[in-house]
PDB file of C-alpha atoms in Angstrom:
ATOM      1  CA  UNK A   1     -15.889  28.670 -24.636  1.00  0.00           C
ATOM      2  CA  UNK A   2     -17.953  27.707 -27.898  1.00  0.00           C
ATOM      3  CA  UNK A   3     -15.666  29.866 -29.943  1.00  0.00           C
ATOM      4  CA  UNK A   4     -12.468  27.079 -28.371  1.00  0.00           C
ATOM      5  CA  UNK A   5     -14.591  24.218 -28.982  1.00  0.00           C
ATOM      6  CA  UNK A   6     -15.161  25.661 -32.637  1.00  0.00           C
ATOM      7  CA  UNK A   7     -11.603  25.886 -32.884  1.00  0.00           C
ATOM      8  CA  UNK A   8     -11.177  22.618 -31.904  1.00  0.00           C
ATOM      9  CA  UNK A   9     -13.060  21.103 -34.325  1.00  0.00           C
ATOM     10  CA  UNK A  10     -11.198  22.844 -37.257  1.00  0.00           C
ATOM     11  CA  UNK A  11      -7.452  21.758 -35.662  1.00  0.00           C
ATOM     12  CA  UNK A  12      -8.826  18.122 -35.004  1.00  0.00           C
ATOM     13  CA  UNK A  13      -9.854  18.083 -39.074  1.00  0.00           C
ATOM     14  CA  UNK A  14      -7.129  20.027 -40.161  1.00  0.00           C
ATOM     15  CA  UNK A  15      -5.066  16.860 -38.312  1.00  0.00           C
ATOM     16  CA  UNK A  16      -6.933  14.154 -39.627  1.00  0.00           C
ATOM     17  CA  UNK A  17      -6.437  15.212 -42.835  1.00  0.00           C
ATOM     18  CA  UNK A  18      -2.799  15.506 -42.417  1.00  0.00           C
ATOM     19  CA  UNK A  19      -2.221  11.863 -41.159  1.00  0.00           C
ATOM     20  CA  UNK A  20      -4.394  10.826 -43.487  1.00  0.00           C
ATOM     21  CA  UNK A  21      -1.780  11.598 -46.066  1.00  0.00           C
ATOM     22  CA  UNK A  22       0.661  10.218 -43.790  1.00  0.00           C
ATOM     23  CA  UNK A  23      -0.959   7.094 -42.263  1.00  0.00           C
ATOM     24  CA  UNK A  24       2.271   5.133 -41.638  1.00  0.00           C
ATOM     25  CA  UNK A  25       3.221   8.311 -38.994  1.00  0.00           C
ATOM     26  CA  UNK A  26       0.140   7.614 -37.242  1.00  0.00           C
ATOM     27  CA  UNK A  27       0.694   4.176 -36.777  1.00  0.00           C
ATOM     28  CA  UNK A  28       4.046   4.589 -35.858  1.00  0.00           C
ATOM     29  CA  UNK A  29       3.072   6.650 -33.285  1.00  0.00           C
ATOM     30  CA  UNK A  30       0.186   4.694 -32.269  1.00  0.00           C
ATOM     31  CA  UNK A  31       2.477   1.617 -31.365  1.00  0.00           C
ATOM     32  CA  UNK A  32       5.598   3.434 -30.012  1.00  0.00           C
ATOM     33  CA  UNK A  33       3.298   4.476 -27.091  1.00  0.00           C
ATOM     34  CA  UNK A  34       1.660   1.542 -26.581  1.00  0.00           C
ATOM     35  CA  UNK A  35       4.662  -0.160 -26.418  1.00  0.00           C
ATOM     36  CA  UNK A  36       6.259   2.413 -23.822  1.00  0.00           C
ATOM     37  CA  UNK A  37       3.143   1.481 -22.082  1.00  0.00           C
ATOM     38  CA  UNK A  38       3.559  -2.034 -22.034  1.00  0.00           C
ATOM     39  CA  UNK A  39       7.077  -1.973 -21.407  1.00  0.00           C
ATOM     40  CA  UNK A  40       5.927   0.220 -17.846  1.00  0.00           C
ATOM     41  CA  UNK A  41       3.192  -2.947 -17.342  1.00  0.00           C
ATOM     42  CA  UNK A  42       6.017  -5.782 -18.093  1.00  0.00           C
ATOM     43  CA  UNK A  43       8.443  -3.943 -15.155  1.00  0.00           C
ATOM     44  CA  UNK A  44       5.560  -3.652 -12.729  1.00  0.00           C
ATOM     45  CA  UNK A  45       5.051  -7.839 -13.275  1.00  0.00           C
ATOM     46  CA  UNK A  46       8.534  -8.557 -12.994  1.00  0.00           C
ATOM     47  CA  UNK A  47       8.637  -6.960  -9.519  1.00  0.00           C
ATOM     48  CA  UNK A  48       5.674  -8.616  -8.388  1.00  0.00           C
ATOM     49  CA  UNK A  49       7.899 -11.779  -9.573  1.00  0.00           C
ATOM     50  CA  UNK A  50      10.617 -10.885  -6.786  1.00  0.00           C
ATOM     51  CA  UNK A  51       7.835  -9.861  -4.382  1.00  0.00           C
ATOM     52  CA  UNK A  52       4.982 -11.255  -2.894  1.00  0.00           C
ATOM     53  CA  UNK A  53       3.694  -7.768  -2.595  1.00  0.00           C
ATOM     54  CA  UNK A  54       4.512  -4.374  -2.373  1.00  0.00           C
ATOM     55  CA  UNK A  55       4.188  -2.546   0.477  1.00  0.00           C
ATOM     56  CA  UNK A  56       0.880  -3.756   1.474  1.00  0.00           C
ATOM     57  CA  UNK A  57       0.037  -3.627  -1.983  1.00  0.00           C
ATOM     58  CA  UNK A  58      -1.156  -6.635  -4.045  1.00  0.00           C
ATOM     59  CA  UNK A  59      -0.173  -6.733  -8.028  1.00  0.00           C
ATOM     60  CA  UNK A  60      -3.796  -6.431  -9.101  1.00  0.00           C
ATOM     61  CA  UNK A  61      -4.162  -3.183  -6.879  1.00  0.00           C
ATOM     62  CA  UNK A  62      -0.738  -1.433  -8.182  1.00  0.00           C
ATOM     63  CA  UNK A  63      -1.919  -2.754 -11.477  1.00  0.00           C
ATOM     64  CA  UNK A  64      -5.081  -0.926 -11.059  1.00  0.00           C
ATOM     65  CA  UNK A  65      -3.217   2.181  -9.872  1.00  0.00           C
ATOM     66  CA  UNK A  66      -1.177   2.240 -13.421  1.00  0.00           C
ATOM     67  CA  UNK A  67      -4.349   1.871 -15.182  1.00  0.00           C
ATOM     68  CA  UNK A  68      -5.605   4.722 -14.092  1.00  0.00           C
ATOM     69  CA  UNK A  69      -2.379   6.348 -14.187  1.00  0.00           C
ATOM     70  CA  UNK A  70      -2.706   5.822 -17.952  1.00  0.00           C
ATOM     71  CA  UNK A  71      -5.954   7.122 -18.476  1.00  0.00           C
ATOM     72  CA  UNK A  72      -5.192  10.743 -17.146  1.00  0.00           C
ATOM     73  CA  UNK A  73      -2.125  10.971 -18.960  1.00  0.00           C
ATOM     74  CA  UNK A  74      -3.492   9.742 -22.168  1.00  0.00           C
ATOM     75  CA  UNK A  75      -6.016  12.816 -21.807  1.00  0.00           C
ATOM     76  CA  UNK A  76      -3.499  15.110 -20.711  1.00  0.00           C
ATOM     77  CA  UNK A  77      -1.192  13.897 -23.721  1.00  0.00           C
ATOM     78  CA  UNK A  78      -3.772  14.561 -26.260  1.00  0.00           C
ATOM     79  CA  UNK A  79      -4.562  18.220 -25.322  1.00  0.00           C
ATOM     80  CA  UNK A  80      -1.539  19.613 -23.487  1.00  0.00           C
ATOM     81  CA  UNK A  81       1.546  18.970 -25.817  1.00  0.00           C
ATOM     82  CA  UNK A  82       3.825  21.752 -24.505  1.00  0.00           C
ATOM     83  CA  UNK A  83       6.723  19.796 -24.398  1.00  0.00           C
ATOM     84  CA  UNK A  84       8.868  21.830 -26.848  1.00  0.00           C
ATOM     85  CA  UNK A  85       6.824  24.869 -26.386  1.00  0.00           C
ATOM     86  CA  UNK A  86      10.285  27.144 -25.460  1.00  0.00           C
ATOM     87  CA  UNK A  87      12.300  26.040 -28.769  1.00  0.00           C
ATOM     88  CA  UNK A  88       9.126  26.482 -31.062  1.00  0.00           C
ATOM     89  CA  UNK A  89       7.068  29.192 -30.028  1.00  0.00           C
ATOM     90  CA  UNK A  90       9.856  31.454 -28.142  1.00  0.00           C
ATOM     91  CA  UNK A  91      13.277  30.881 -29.492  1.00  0.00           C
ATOM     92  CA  UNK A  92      11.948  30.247 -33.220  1.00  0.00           C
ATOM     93  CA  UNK A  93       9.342  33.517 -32.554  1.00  0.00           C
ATOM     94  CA  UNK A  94       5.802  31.546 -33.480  1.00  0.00           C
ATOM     95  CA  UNK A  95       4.444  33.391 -30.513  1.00  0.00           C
ATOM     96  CA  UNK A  96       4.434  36.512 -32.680  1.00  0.00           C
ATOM     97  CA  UNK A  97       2.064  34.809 -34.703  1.00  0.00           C
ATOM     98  CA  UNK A  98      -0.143  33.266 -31.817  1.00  0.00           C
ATOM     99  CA  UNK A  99      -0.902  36.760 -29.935  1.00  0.00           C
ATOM    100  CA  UNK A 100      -2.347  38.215 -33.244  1.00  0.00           C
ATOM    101  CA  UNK A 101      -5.383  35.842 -33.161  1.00  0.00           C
ATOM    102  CA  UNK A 102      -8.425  36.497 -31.270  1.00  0.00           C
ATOM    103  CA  UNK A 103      -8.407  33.378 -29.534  1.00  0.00           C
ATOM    104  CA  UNK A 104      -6.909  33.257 -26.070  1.00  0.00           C
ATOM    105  CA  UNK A 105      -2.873  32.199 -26.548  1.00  0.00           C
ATOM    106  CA  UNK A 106      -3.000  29.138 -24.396  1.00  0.00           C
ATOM    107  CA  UNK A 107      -5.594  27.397 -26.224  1.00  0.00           C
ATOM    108  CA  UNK A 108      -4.178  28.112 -29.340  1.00  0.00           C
ATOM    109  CA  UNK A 109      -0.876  26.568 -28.702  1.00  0.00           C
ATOM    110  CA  UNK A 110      -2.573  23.544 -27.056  1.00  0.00           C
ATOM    111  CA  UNK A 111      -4.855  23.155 -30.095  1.00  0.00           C
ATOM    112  CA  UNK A 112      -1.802  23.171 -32.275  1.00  0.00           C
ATOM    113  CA  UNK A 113      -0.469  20.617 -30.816  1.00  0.00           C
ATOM    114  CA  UNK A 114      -3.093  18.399 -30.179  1.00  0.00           C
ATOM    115  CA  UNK A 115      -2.185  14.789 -30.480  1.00  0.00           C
ATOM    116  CA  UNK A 116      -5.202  12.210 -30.603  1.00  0.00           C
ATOM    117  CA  UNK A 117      -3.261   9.371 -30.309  1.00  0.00           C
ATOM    118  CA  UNK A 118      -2.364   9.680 -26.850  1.00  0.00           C
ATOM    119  CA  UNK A 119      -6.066   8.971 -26.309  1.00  0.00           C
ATOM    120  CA  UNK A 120      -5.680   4.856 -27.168  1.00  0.00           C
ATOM    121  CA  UNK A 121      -3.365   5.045 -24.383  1.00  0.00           C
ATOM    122  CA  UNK A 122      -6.526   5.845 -22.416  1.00  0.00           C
ATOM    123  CA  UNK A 123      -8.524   3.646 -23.591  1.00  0.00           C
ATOM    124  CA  UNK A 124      -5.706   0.794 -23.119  1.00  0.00           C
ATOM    125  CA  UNK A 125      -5.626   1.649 -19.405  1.00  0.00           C
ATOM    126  CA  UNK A 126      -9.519   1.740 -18.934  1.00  0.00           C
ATOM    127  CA  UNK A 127      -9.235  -2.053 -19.895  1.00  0.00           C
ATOM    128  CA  UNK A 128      -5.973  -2.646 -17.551  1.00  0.00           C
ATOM    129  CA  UNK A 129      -8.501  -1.189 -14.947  1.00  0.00           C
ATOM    130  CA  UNK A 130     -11.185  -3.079 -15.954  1.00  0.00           C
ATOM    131  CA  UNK A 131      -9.260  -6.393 -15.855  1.00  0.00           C
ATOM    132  CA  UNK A 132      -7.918  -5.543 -12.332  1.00  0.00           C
ATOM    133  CA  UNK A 133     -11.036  -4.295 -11.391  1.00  0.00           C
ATOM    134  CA  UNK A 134     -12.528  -7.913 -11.616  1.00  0.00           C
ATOM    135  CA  UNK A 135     -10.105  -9.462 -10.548  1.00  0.00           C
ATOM    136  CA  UNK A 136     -10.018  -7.630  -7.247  1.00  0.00           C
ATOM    137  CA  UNK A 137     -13.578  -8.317  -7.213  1.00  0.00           C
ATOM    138  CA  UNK A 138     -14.341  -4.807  -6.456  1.00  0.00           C
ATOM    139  CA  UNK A 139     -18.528  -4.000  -6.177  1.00  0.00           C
ATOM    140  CA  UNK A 140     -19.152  -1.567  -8.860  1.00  0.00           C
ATOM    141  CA  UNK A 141     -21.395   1.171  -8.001  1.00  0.00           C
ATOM    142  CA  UNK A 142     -23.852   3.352  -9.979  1.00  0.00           C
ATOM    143  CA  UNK A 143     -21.718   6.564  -9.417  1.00  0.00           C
ATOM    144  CA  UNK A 144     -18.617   5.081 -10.133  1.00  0.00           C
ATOM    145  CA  UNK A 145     -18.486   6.273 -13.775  1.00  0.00           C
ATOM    146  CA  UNK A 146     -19.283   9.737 -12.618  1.00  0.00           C
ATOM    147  CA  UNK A 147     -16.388   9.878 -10.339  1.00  0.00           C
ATOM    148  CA  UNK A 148     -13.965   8.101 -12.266  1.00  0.00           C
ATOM    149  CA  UNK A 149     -14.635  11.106 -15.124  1.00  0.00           C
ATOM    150  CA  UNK A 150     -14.566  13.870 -12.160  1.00  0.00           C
ATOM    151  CA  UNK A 151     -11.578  12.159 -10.861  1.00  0.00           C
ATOM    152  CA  UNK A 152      -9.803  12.079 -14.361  1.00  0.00           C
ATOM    153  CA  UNK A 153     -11.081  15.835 -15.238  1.00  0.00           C
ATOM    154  CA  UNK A 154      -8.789  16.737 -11.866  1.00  0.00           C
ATOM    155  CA  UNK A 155      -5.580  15.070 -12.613  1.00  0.00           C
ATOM    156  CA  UNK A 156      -5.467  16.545 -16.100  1.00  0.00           C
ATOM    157  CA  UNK A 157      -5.961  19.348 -14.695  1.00  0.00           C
ATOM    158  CA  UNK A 158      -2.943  19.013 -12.286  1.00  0.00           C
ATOM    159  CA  UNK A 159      -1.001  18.154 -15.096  1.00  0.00           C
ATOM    160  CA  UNK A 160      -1.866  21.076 -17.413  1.00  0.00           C
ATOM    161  CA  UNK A 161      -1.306  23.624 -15.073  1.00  0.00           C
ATOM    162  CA  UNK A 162       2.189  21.943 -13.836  1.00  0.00           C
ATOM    163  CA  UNK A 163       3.359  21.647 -17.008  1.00  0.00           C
ATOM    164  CA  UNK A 164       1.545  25.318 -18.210  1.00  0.00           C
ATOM    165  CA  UNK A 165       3.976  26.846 -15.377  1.00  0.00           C
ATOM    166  CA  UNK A 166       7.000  25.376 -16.445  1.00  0.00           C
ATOM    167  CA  UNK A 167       6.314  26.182 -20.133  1.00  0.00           C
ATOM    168  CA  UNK A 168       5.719  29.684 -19.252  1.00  0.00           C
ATOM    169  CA  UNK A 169       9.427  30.304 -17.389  1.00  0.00           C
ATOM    170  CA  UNK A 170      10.269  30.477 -21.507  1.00  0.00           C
ATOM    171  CA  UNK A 171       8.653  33.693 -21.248  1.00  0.00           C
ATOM    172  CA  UNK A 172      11.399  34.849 -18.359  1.00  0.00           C
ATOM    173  CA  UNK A 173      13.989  32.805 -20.280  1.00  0.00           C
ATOM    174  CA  UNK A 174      14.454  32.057 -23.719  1.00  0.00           C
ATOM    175  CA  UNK A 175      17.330  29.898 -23.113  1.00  0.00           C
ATOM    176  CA  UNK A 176      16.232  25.538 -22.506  1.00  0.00           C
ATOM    177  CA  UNK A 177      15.929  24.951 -19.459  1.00  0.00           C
ATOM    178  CA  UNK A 178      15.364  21.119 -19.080  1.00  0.00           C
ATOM    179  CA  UNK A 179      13.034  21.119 -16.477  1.00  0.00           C
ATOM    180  CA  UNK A 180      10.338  19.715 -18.294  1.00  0.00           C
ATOM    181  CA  UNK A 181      12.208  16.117 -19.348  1.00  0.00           C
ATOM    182  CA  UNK A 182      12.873  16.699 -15.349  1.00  0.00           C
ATOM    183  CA  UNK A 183       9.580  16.687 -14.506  1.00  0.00           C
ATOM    184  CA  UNK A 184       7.995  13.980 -16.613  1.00  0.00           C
ATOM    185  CA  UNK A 185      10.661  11.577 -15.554  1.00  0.00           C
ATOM    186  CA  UNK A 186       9.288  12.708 -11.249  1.00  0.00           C
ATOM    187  CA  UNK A 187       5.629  12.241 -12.652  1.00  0.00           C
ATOM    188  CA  UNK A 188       6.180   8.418 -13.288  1.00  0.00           C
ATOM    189  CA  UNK A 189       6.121   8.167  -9.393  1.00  0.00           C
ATOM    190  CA  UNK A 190       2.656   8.677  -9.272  1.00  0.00           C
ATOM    191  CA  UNK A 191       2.268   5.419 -10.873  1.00  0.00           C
ATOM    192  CA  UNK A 192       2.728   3.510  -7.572  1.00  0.00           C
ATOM    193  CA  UNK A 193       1.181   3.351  -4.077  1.00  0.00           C
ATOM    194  CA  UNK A 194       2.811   6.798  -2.589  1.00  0.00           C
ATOM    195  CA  UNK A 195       2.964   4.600   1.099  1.00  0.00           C
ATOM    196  CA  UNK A 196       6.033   2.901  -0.710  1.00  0.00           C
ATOM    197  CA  UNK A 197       8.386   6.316  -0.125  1.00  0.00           C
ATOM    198  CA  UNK A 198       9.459   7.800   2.694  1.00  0.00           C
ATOM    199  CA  UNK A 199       8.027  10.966   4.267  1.00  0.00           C
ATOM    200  CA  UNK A 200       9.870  13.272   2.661  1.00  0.00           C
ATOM    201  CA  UNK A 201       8.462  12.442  -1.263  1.00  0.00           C
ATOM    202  CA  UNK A 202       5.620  11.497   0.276  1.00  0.00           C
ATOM    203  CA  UNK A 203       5.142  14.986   0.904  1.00  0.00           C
ATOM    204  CA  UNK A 204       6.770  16.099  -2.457  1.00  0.00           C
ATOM    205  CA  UNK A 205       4.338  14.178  -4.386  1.00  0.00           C
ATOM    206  CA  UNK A 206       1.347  14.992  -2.733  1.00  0.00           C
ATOM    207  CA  UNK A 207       1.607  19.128  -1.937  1.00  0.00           C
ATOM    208  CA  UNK A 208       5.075  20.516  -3.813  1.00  0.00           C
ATOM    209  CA  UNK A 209       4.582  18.242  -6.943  1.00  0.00           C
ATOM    210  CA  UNK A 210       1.146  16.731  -6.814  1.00  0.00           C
ATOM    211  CA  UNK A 211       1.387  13.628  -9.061  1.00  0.00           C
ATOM    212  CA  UNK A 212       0.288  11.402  -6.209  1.00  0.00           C
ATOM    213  CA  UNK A 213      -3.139  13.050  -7.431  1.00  0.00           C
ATOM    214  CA  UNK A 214      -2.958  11.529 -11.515  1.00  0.00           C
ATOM    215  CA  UNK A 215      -2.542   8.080  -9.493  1.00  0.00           C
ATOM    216  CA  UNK A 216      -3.182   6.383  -6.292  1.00  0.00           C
ATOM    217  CA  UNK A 217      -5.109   8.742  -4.682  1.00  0.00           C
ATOM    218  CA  UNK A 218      -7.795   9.331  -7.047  1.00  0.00           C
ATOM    219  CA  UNK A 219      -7.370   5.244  -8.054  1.00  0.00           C
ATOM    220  CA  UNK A 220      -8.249   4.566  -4.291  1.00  0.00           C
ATOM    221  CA  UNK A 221     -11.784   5.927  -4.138  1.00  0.00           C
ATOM    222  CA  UNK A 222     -12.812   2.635  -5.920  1.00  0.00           C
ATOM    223  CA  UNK A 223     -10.322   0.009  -4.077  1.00  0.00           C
ATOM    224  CA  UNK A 224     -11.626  -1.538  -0.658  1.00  0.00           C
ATOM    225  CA  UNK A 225      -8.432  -2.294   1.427  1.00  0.00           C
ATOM    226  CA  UNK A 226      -6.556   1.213   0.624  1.00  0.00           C
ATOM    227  CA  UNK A 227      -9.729   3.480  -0.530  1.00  0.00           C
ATOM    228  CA  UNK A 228      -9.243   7.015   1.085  1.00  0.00           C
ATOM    229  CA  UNK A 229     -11.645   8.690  -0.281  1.00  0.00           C
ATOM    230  CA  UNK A 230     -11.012  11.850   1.587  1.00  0.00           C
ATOM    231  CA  UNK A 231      -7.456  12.362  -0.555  1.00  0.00           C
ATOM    232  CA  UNK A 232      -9.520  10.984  -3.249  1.00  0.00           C
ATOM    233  CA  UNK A 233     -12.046  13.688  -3.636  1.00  0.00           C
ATOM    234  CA  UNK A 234      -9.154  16.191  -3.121  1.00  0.00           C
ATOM    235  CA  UNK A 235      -8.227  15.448  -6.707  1.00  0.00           C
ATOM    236  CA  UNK A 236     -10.193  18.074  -8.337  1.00  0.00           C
ATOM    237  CA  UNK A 237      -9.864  20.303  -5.749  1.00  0.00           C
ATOM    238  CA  UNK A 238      -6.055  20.175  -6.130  1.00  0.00           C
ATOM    239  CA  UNK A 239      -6.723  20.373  -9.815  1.00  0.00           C
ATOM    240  CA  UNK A 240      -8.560  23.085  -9.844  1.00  0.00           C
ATOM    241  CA  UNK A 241      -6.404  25.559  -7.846  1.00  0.00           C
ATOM    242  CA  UNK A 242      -2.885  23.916  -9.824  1.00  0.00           C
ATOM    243  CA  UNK A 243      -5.011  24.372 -12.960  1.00  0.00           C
ATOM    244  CA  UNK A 244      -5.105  28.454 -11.811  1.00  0.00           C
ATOM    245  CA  UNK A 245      -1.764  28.724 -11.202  1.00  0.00           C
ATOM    246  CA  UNK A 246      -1.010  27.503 -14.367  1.00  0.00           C
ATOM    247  CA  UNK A 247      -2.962  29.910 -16.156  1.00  0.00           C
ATOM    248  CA  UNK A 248      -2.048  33.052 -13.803  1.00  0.00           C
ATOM    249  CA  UNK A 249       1.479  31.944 -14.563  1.00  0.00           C
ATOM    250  CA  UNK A 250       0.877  31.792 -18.245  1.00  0.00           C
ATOM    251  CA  UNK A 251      -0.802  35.409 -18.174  1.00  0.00           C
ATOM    252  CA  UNK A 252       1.680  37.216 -16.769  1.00  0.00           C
ATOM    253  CA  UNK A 253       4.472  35.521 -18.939  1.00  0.00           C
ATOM    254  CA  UNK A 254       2.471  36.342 -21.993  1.00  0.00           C
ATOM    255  CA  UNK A 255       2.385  40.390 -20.575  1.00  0.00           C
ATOM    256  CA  UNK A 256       6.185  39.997 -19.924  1.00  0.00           C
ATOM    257  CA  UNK A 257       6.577  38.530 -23.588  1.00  0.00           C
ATOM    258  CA  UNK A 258       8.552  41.309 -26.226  1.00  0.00           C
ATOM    259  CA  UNK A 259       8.633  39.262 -29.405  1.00  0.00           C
ATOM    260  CA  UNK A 260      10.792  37.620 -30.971  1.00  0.00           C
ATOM    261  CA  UNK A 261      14.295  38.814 -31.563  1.00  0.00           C
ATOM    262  CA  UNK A 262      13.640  41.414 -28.649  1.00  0.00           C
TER     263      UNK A 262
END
């Protein structure tokens, strides 16, 4: 663990100094998600301009869902970047190069790809909670901190192992397979109050495809009309035991893995 932290460390300078040199490209990137962001907020208010509510869900509430929505997948965007993992380290054969360092494979690719950035969008959707948060007029608690971060730890955790499975079928297939763009389009539902679907996605999204878990669920701890703080404290459990299967996954594609060009 203190040798991956090390590592860390050296990747984060190696890309500081890179955008450094390149501090337009930071920038760019920098504003192009906070603008996808914002564009995500702007729909949200325009419903809530045809609506008096939805569901049983005030604005400020599904507001305060998205902002926590936005802080897990800031965090998971920052450290688990494996969206072209299949066409980079498999098809173009940088694998090859990964398994000959000591360091174990997954943490290597997801320090390569590390992209601090993403972590504004965090911060941006702290303050969108914050904002809703008062204007709820929610009681805020000692503890609440302390959750919230054991709440966030567990959907990035879902996250990393869902999308650690599906970037290890590149092991069983070096051909694209699309799923990922797939599955980041299904994760955006997590960004609502999962009592607005029927039965059937409600049960998608909470035990097939857990992303009910990087949103409401976890966000409800701290509301008052719709906490449930039973699914709430599932969160890390569910993130733990998705986090395993990502990694289990990962092993046995890496033992399955002949090389490039085999």
């Amino acid at each position: 663990m203190r040798y991956t932290f090390e590592l860390f460390r050296e990747y984060l300078g190696n890309y500081i100094k890179t955008k450094l040199t390149y501090r337009a490209d930071f920038w760019v990137e920098v504003v192009s998600d906070l603008m996808f962001s914002l564009m995500n907020l702007i729909f949200i208010f325009i419903v809530f301009q045809h609506t008096p509510s939805l569901g049983d869900w005030s604005e400020a509430e599904v507001v305060f869902v998205y902002g926590y929505f936005m802080i897990a997948q800031g965090v998971f965007s920052c450290f688990t970047n494996l969206w072209n993992f299949g066409d980079r380290y498999i098809i173009k054969g940088e694998m090859d190069r990964v398994l000959t360092r000591p360091a174990h494979s997954l943490a290597q690719v997801m320090l390569e790809n590390v992209d601090p950035p993403s972590l504004i969008g965090s911060l941006v959707g702290l303050g969108i909670m914050g904002a809703a948060w008062a204007k709820l007029g929610l009681t805020f608690n000692w503890y609440d901190p302390i959750v919230l971060i054991v709440m966030v730890i567990g959907s990035v955790l879902i996250y990393t192992g869902l999308y650690t499975t599906l970037a290890a079928i590149s092991f069983y297939s070096d051909s694209p397979t699309g799923i990922i763009p797939l599955m980041y389009n299904i994760q955006s539902y997590g960004r609502y109050p999962i009592q607005i679907y029927n039965k059937g996605i409600r049960f998608l999204l909470t035990w097939v495809l857990p992303f009910a878990f990087v949103g409401v669920y976890p966000a409800s701890f701290f509301l008052e009309r719709h906490a449930d703080r039973t699914m709430a404290w599932l969160t890390p459990v569910v993130g733990l035991i998705v986090g395993a299967i990502g990694l289990i996954v990962w092993n046995r594609g890496v033992k399955r893995y002949r090389g490039a060009g085999s």
